Tab-separated table of C-alpha atoms and ligand atoms in Angstrom:
chain	number	residue	atom	x	y	z
A	1	UNK	CA	-23.211	24.855	-36.009
A	2	UNK	CA	-26.739	24.736	-37.651
A	3	UNK	CA	-26.564	22.573	-40.917
A	4	UNK	CA	-26.603	25.031	-43.957
A	5	UNK	CA	-28.363	22.077	-46.365
A	6	UNK	CA	-30.913	19.964	-45.142
A	7	UNK	CA	-30.377	17.797	-47.698
A	8	UNK	CA	-26.674	17.222	-49.611
A	9	UNK	CA	-26.924	14.201	-52.350
A	10	UNK	CA	-23.358	13.929	-53.886
A	11	UNK	CA	-22.819	10.763	-56.808
A	12	UNK	CA	-25.974	8.920	-55.033
A	13	UNK	CA	-26.298	6.038	-57.320
A	14	UNK	CA	-29.069	3.090	-56.793
A	15	UNK	CA	-29.113	-0.160	-58.880
A	16	UNK	CA	-32.086	-3.279	-58.888
A	17	UNK	CA	-29.800	-6.319	-60.834
A	18	UNK	CA	-29.021	-4.900	-63.902
A	19	UNK	CA	-31.302	-1.606	-64.230
A	20	UNK	CA	-29.036	1.765	-63.101
A	21	UNK	CA	-32.830	3.689	-61.785
A	22	UNK	CA	-31.036	6.301	-60.009
A	23	UNK	CA	-27.297	7.396	-61.564
A	24	UNK	CA	-24.619	9.884	-60.000
A	25	UNK	CA	-26.859	12.416	-58.780
A	26	UNK	CA	-25.467	15.287	-57.170
A	27	UNK	CA	-27.390	18.305	-55.254
A	28	UNK	CA	-28.495	19.611	-52.555
A	29	UNK	CA	-32.178	21.719	-50.926
A	30	UNK	CA	-31.254	24.177	-48.443
A	31	UNK	CA	-32.945	24.805	-45.680
A	32	UNK	CA	-36.248	25.759	-45.603
A	33	UNK	CA	-36.180	25.500	-49.446
A	34	UNK	CA	-39.718	23.825	-51.227
A	35	UNK	CA	-38.046	22.281	-53.994
A	36	UNK	CA	-39.093	20.184	-56.337
A	37	UNK	CA	-38.458	16.510	-58.254
A	38	UNK	CA	-39.821	16.780	-61.992
A	39	UNK	CA	-40.515	13.925	-63.719
A	40	UNK	CA	-41.958	11.376	-65.822
A	41	UNK	CA	-42.586	7.967	-64.608
A	42	UNK	CA	-39.689	5.348	-64.115
A	43	UNK	CA	-37.108	8.801	-63.485
A	44	UNK	CA	-36.140	7.338	-60.661
A	45	UNK	CA	-37.755	9.453	-58.083
A	46	UNK	CA	-39.872	7.243	-56.019
A	47	UNK	CA	-36.425	5.488	-55.109
A	48	UNK	CA	-34.299	8.517	-54.921
A	49	UNK	CA	-37.507	9.219	-52.345
A	50	UNK	CA	-36.622	5.852	-49.976
A	51	UNK	CA	-32.869	6.632	-49.896
A	52	UNK	CA	-32.941	10.024	-48.766
A	53	UNK	CA	-35.703	8.540	-46.127
A	54	UNK	CA	-33.186	5.782	-45.352
A	55	UNK	CA	-35.464	2.877	-46.397
A	56	UNK	CA	-32.987	1.402	-48.938
A	57	UNK	CA	-29.212	1.351	-48.822
A	58	UNK	CA	-27.092	3.557	-52.293
A	59	UNK	CA	-24.967	1.154	-54.061
A	60	UNK	CA	-22.522	4.379	-54.891
A	61	UNK	CA	-22.218	7.867	-53.560
A	62	UNK	CA	-22.901	9.038	-50.666
A	63	UNK	CA	-25.952	11.842	-48.849
A	64	UNK	CA	-27.286	13.640	-45.401
A	65	UNK	CA	-30.521	14.700	-44.638
A	66	UNK	CA	-30.275	16.773	-41.444
A	67	UNK	CA	-26.809	16.816	-41.809
A	68	UNK	CA	-26.999	13.354	-41.115
A	69	UNK	CA	-25.709	10.519	-43.220
A	70	UNK	CA	-28.075	8.389	-45.044
A	71	UNK	CA	-26.839	4.623	-43.949
A	72	UNK	CA	-24.233	5.379	-41.154
A	73	UNK	CA	-26.797	7.347	-38.922
A	74	UNK	CA	-30.371	6.481	-40.076
A	75	UNK	CA	-32.019	6.182	-37.273
A	76	UNK	CA	-31.483	10.475	-36.338
A	77	UNK	CA	-32.646	10.593	-39.997
A	78	UNK	CA	-35.832	8.339	-38.525
A	79	UNK	CA	-36.749	10.731	-36.122
A	80	UNK	CA	-36.437	13.986	-38.026
A	81	UNK	CA	-38.326	13.175	-41.061
A	82	UNK	CA	-42.183	13.188	-42.383
A	83	UNK	CA	-42.428	11.016	-45.690
A	84	UNK	CA	-45.769	10.711	-47.596
A	85	UNK	CA	-45.209	7.785	-49.334
A	86	UNK	CA	-47.382	8.351	-53.528
A	87	UNK	CA	-48.866	5.050	-52.685
A	88	UNK	CA	-51.562	5.499	-50.058
A	89	UNK	CA	-49.879	5.072	-46.934
A	90	UNK	CA	-52.588	5.029	-44.473
A	91	UNK	CA	-54.633	2.202	-42.394
A	92	UNK	CA	-57.731	2.152	-44.444
A	93	UNK	CA	-60.069	0.595	-41.884
A	94	UNK	CA	-58.623	3.062	-38.646
A	95	UNK	CA	-60.583	5.903	-38.781
A	96	UNK	CA	-59.018	10.178	-39.039
A	97	UNK	CA	-58.646	10.450	-36.049
A	98	UNK	CA	-56.845	6.631	-35.178
A	99	UNK	CA	-54.989	7.013	-38.541
A	100	UNK	CA	-53.384	10.440	-37.020
A	101	UNK	CA	-52.838	8.438	-33.435
A	102	UNK	CA	-50.703	5.497	-34.526
A	103	UNK	CA	-48.168	7.643	-36.151
A	104	UNK	CA	-48.148	9.642	-32.922
A	105	UNK	CA	-47.460	7.007	-31.143
A	106	UNK	CA	-45.263	5.451	-34.016
A	107	UNK	CA	-42.831	8.399	-32.813
A	108	UNK	CA	-43.432	9.062	-29.653
A	109	UNK	CA	-45.022	11.956	-29.682
A	110	UNK	CA	-49.313	12.605	-28.268
A	111	UNK	CA	-51.357	14.402	-30.997
A	112	UNK	CA	-52.021	16.912	-29.010
A	113	UNK	CA	-48.060	18.186	-29.046
A	114	UNK	CA	-47.764	19.158	-32.234
A	115	UNK	CA	-51.055	20.046	-32.541
A	116	UNK	CA	-50.298	23.891	-34.014
A	117	UNK	CA	-48.813	22.792	-37.046
A	118	UNK	CA	-51.414	20.386	-38.690
A	119	UNK	CA	-53.631	22.547	-37.334
A	120	UNK	CA	-54.614	23.922	-40.341
A	121	UNK	CA	-55.017	20.868	-42.261
A	122	UNK	CA	-56.674	19.204	-39.752
A	123	UNK	CA	-59.634	20.870	-39.782
A	124	UNK	CA	-60.566	20.781	-42.830
A	125	UNK	CA	-61.087	16.839	-42.104
A	126	UNK	CA	-61.763	16.612	-38.252
A	127	UNK	CA	-65.964	16.682	-39.391
A	128	UNK	CA	-65.063	13.354	-40.948
A	129	UNK	CA	-62.635	12.517	-37.655
A	130	UNK	CA	-64.886	8.920	-37.316
A	131	UNK	CA	-64.939	8.190	-40.905
A	132	UNK	CA	-62.746	5.161	-42.342
A	133	UNK	CA	-59.824	5.869	-44.125
A	134	UNK	CA	-60.474	3.752	-46.748
A	135	UNK	CA	-63.921	5.860	-47.558
A	136	UNK	CA	-61.874	8.847	-47.968
A	137	UNK	CA	-62.091	11.484	-50.940
A	138	UNK	CA	-58.728	11.514	-52.566
A	139	UNK	CA	-58.664	14.918	-51.860
A	140	UNK	CA	-58.953	13.827	-47.819
A	141	UNK	CA	-56.863	11.032	-47.862
A	142	UNK	CA	-54.383	13.086	-49.499
A	143	UNK	CA	-54.618	15.881	-46.307
A	144	UNK	CA	-55.460	13.089	-43.541
A	145	UNK	CA	-51.993	11.465	-44.879
A	146	UNK	CA	-49.840	14.963	-44.716
A	147	UNK	CA	-51.277	15.160	-41.189
A	148	UNK	CA	-49.676	11.984	-40.687
A	149	UNK	CA	-46.391	12.921	-42.333
A	150	UNK	CA	-45.948	15.767	-39.822
A	151	UNK	CA	-47.553	14.931	-36.503
A	152	UNK	CA	-44.090	14.276	-35.327
A	153	UNK	CA	-42.947	17.366	-36.821
A	154	UNK	CA	-40.353	16.971	-39.025
A	155	UNK	CA	-37.556	19.717	-39.446
A	156	UNK	CA	-37.494	17.473	-43.543
A	157	UNK	CA	-40.721	16.962	-45.368
A	158	UNK	CA	-40.893	13.812	-48.371
A	159	UNK	CA	-43.405	13.923	-50.546
A	160	UNK	CA	-43.809	11.412	-52.981
A	161	UNK	CA	-45.814	12.674	-55.629
A	162	UNK	CA	-48.253	13.863	-53.606
A	163	UNK	CA	-51.148	15.314	-55.609
A	164	UNK	CA	-51.646	12.751	-58.425
A	165	UNK	CA	-55.024	11.764	-58.650
A	166	UNK	CA	-55.960	14.443	-56.671
A	167	UNK	CA	-58.566	17.013	-58.315
A	168	UNK	CA	-57.564	19.973	-59.760
A	169	UNK	CA	-59.101	22.143	-56.760
A	170	UNK	CA	-57.628	19.940	-54.588
A	171	UNK	CA	-54.227	20.158	-55.959
A	172	UNK	CA	-54.261	23.722	-55.658
A	173	UNK	CA	-54.728	23.961	-51.983
A	174	UNK	CA	-51.963	21.657	-51.144
A	175	UNK	CA	-49.549	23.791	-52.506
A	176	UNK	CA	-50.830	26.328	-50.792
A	177	UNK	CA	-50.660	23.959	-47.580
A	178	UNK	CA	-46.313	23.423	-48.871
A	179	UNK	CA	-45.883	27.166	-48.599
A	180	UNK	CA	-47.199	28.044	-45.152
A	181	UNK	CA	-45.645	24.955	-43.659
A	182	UNK	CA	-42.418	26.381	-45.406
A	183	UNK	CA	-43.319	29.714	-44.096
A	184	UNK	CA	-42.881	27.360	-40.300
A	185	UNK	CA	-39.090	26.457	-41.614
A	186	UNK	CA	-39.389	23.065	-42.625
A	187	UNK	CA	-37.548	22.023	-45.742
A	188	UNK	CA	-39.520	20.188	-48.463
A	189	UNK	CA	-38.777	17.664	-50.984
A	190	UNK	CA	-41.912	17.077	-53.539
A	191	UNK	CA	-41.985	15.163	-56.934
A	192	UNK	CA	-44.984	16.008	-59.313
A	193	UNK	CA	-45.448	14.084	-62.818
A	194	UNK	CA	-47.539	17.724	-63.437
A	195	UNK	CA	-45.143	21.147	-65.001
A	196	UNK	CA	-47.274	22.739	-63.983
A	197	UNK	CA	-47.168	22.868	-59.821
A	198	UNK	CA	-43.058	22.983	-61.031
A	199	UNK	CA	-43.501	26.940	-60.356
A	200	UNK	CA	-44.400	26.978	-57.092
A	201	UNK	CA	-41.312	25.357	-56.237
A	202	UNK	CA	-38.323	27.718	-54.900
A	203	UNK	CA	-35.995	25.070	-56.720
A	204	UNK	CA	-36.809	22.227	-59.364
A	205	UNK	CA	-34.442	19.423	-60.405
A	206	UNK	CA	-35.787	17.821	-64.350
A	207	UNK	CA	-35.207	14.176	-63.705
A	208	UNK	CA	-35.182	11.350	-66.404
A	209	UNK	CA	-33.819	7.683	-66.270
A	210	UNK	CA	-32.557	8.374	-63.302
A	211	UNK	CA	-30.114	11.460	-64.216
A	212	UNK	CA	-30.855	15.009	-63.167
A	213	UNK	CA	-31.153	16.792	-67.226
A	214	UNK	CA	-31.150	20.608	-65.466
A	215	UNK	CA	-31.748	21.772	-62.089
A	216	UNK	CA	-32.599	25.686	-61.601
A	217	UNK	CA	-35.437	28.305	-60.302
A	218	UNK	CA	-37.912	27.812	-62.134
A	219	UNK	CA	-37.548	31.144	-64.345
A	220	UNK	CA	-34.185	29.393	-64.287
A	221	UNK	CA	-35.634	26.899	-66.394
A	222	UNK	CA	-37.231	28.708	-68.593
A	223	UNK	CA	-35.086	30.985	-69.326
A	224	UNK	CA	-32.915	27.924	-70.553
A	225	UNK	CA	-34.685	27.784	-73.622
A	226	UNK	CA	-33.742	30.228	-75.704
A	227	UNK	CA	-34.783	29.592	-79.077
A	228	UNK	CA	-37.857	31.023	-81.314
A	229	UNK	CA	-41.550	28.997	-80.308
A	230	UNK	CA	-45.072	28.800	-81.858
A	231	UNK	CA	-48.491	27.568	-81.316
A	232	UNK	CA	-49.988	26.079	-84.290
A	233	UNK	CA	-53.313	24.580	-84.744
A	234	UNK	CA	-55.368	23.518	-87.489
A	235	UNK	CA	-57.508	21.086	-88.751
A	236	UNK	CA	-56.285	17.794	-89.060
A	237	UNK	CA	-53.765	18.088	-86.441
A	238	UNK	CA	-51.939	14.954	-86.858
A	239	UNK	CA	-50.844	15.849	-90.731
A	240	UNK	CA	-50.157	18.876	-89.490
A	241	UNK	CA	-47.420	17.836	-87.182
A	242	UNK	CA	-46.133	16.093	-89.771
A	243	UNK	CA	-46.279	18.486	-92.396
A	244	UNK	CA	-45.071	20.928	-90.288
A	245	UNK	CA	-41.110	18.763	-89.281
A	246	UNK	CA	-40.966	18.523	-93.479
A	247	UNK	CA	-41.214	22.368	-94.122
A	248	UNK	CA	-37.220	24.164	-93.850
A	249	UNK	CA	-36.947	26.452	-90.610
A	250	UNK	CA	-38.395	24.178	-88.337
A	251	UNK	CA	-36.317	22.380	-86.003
A	252	UNK	CA	-38.410	20.182	-84.105
A	253	UNK	CA	-42.779	20.113	-83.750
A	254	UNK	CA	-44.276	18.216	-81.071
A	255	UNK	CA	-48.310	17.900	-79.170
A	256	UNK	CA	-48.496	20.109	-76.876
A	257	UNK	CA	-52.007	20.137	-75.472
A	258	UNK	CA	-54.449	21.719	-77.801
A	259	UNK	CA	-51.534	22.404	-80.103
A	260	UNK	CA	-49.028	21.881	-81.385
A	261	UNK	CA	-45.295	23.449	-80.127
A	262	UNK	CA	-42.709	24.254	-83.162
A	263	UNK	CA	-39.451	25.504	-82.482
A	264	UNK	CA	-38.191	27.121	-85.376
A	265	UNK	CA	-34.417	28.638	-86.864
A	266	UNK	CA	-33.528	31.418	-87.729
A	267	UNK	CA	-34.620	30.908	-91.585
A	268	UNK	CA	-38.142	30.420	-90.387
A	269	UNK	CA	-40.259	32.521	-91.946
A	270	UNK	CA	-44.155	32.414	-90.449
A	271	UNK	CA	-46.080	33.837	-93.891
A	272	UNK	CA	-44.425	31.287	-96.189
A	273	UNK	CA	-44.992	28.262	-93.410
A	274	UNK	CA	-48.689	29.300	-93.464
A	275	UNK	CA	-48.403	29.687	-97.229
A	276	UNK	CA	-46.688	25.974	-97.948
A	277	UNK	CA	-49.767	24.437	-95.392
A	278	UNK	CA	-52.126	26.361	-97.452
A	279	UNK	CA	-50.740	25.142	-100.574
A	280	UNK	CA	-50.738	20.970	-98.975
A	281	UNK	CA	-54.738	22.161	-99.008
A	282	UNK	CA	-54.727	22.417	-94.923
A	283	UNK	CA	-57.236	24.734	-93.365
A	284	UNK	CA	-58.019	26.605	-90.859
A	285	UNK	CA	-54.077	26.802	-89.830
A	286	UNK	CA	-52.701	29.619	-86.623
A	287	UNK	CA	-49.927	30.246	-86.006
A	288	UNK	CA	-48.808	32.043	-82.866
A	289	UNK	CA	-45.460	33.019	-80.985
A	290	UNK	CA	-45.345	31.089	-77.580
A	291	UNK	CA	-44.051	32.089	-74.462
A	292	UNK	CA	-41.616	28.791	-73.259
A	293	UNK	CA	-42.911	26.803	-69.884
A	294	UNK	CA	-40.624	23.969	-68.114
A	295	UNK	CA	-42.675	21.131	-70.503
A	296	UNK	CA	-40.911	22.860	-73.204
A	297	UNK	CA	-37.302	23.010	-71.739
A	298	UNK	CA	-37.520	19.114	-70.741
A	299	UNK	CA	-38.372	18.053	-74.209
A	300	UNK	CA	-36.104	19.948	-74.621
A	301	UNK	CA	-33.340	18.719	-72.816
A	302	UNK	CA	-34.283	15.105	-73.472
A	303	UNK	CA	-33.973	14.858	-77.195
A	304	UNK	CA	-30.009	16.303	-76.162
A	305	UNK	CA	-29.436	13.232	-73.400
B	401	LIG	N1	-37.318	-2.763	-56.170
B	401	LIG	C1	-37.678	-2.248	-57.778
B	401	LIG	N2	-36.910	-3.890	-58.712
B	401	LIG	C2	-36.556	-3.509	-60.434
B	401	LIG	N3	-36.978	-2.822	-60.482
B	401	LIG	C3	-37.582	-1.105	-60.243
B	401	LIG	C4	-37.612	-1.280	-58.503
B	401	LIG	N4	-38.039	0.029	-57.887
B	401	LIG	C5	-38.057	0.698	-59.069
B	401	LIG	N5	-37.419	0.267	-60.299
B	401	LIG	C6	-37.618	0.892	-61.265
B	401	LIG	O1	-36.529	1.480	-61.550
B	401	LIG	C7	-36.844	2.816	-62.016
B	401	LIG	C8	-37.245	3.968	-61.357
B	401	LIG	O2	-38.385	3.722	-60.541
B	401	LIG	P1	-39.619	4.616	-59.594
B	401	LIG	O3	-40.067	4.408	-59.169
B	401	LIG	O4	-37.926	4.818	-58.405
B	401	LIG	O5	-38.932	5.829	-60.380
B	401	LIG	P2	-40.717	7.252	-60.240
B	401	LIG	O6	-39.658	8.205	-61.211
B	401	LIG	O7	-40.507	7.345	-59.342
B	401	LIG	O8	-41.608	6.472	-61.347
B	401	LIG	P3	-42.995	5.951	-61.018
B	401	LIG	O9	-43.715	6.926	-60.200
B	401	LIG	O10	-43.606	5.132	-61.754
B	401	LIG	O11	-42.826	5.013	-59.221
B	401	LIG	C9	-37.961	2.123	-62.811
B	401	LIG	O12	-37.271	1.604	-64.444
B	401	LIG	C10	-39.049	0.968	-62.158
B	401	LIG	O13	-38.825	0.213	-62.779
């Protein structure tokens, strides 16, 4: 019988001494799904990947990848997964093509065996095939690392912060490549600290401090934000933040890119709010309703943790 879920995790816990890096995590990644782990540094994303890639053993709980247990059946899992770790995973002194050949040999396949899978990605770096991997740009390294992780045609792909430190255009191209791989039936678990990338996933888990704060589709996550939200800006942004937090009807106010986001309650009146700030000597105050994004939900969930 075909295994329905690519990954199943039940009550998984991992400690490093007295520090609990992963605490009682439960979720599943469906077959063919592009699933995102979204969270800041230290959330436990890398630890989770290392557990699922069978490089660490859990202290508690169970997990399967492609139907195989991460502890008892680790050899089966290693044949079936592709893992692109966060840090540079290539051999910097080997050329592009030597890296690819090395990873293919590691899995007992030839580069030609699964070339169709990597071709759309590899053709972009092929002109540089003689160049040492250490001399490639960030975006090209990322493409080569992805080819190396795919060379044995894994059924499940683990990508730990693949777009960190990569320019915006390469980041967007990378997500296009992931959509393409997904359409070929590969299940993908990918982590990112960038909230704007979350919307490229089928479902996401918001993680912080080793715990999962919420799991849903990106639209389902943003729908959880059910309070009036405004963008606030003006001269003296810091003073504005401090003063806004004191005003009646303001539940929260936090810096958000170029403006502040303000969460209001039912008592909030934006005209009164602006008049108050003008009376306090603030200039060019602008307040306008905005749609919540995933980051707003994240901030809200973290505050209630
Ligand atoms: N080998 C280790 N020994 C002790 N503590 C560790 C070890 N590896 C990770 N940690 C700690 O466990 C927590 C989770 O780290 P982890 O690397 O899994 O998080 P992350 O979300 O991947 O963040 P980052 O992007 O910074 O790696 C952090 O507090 C980290 O300092």
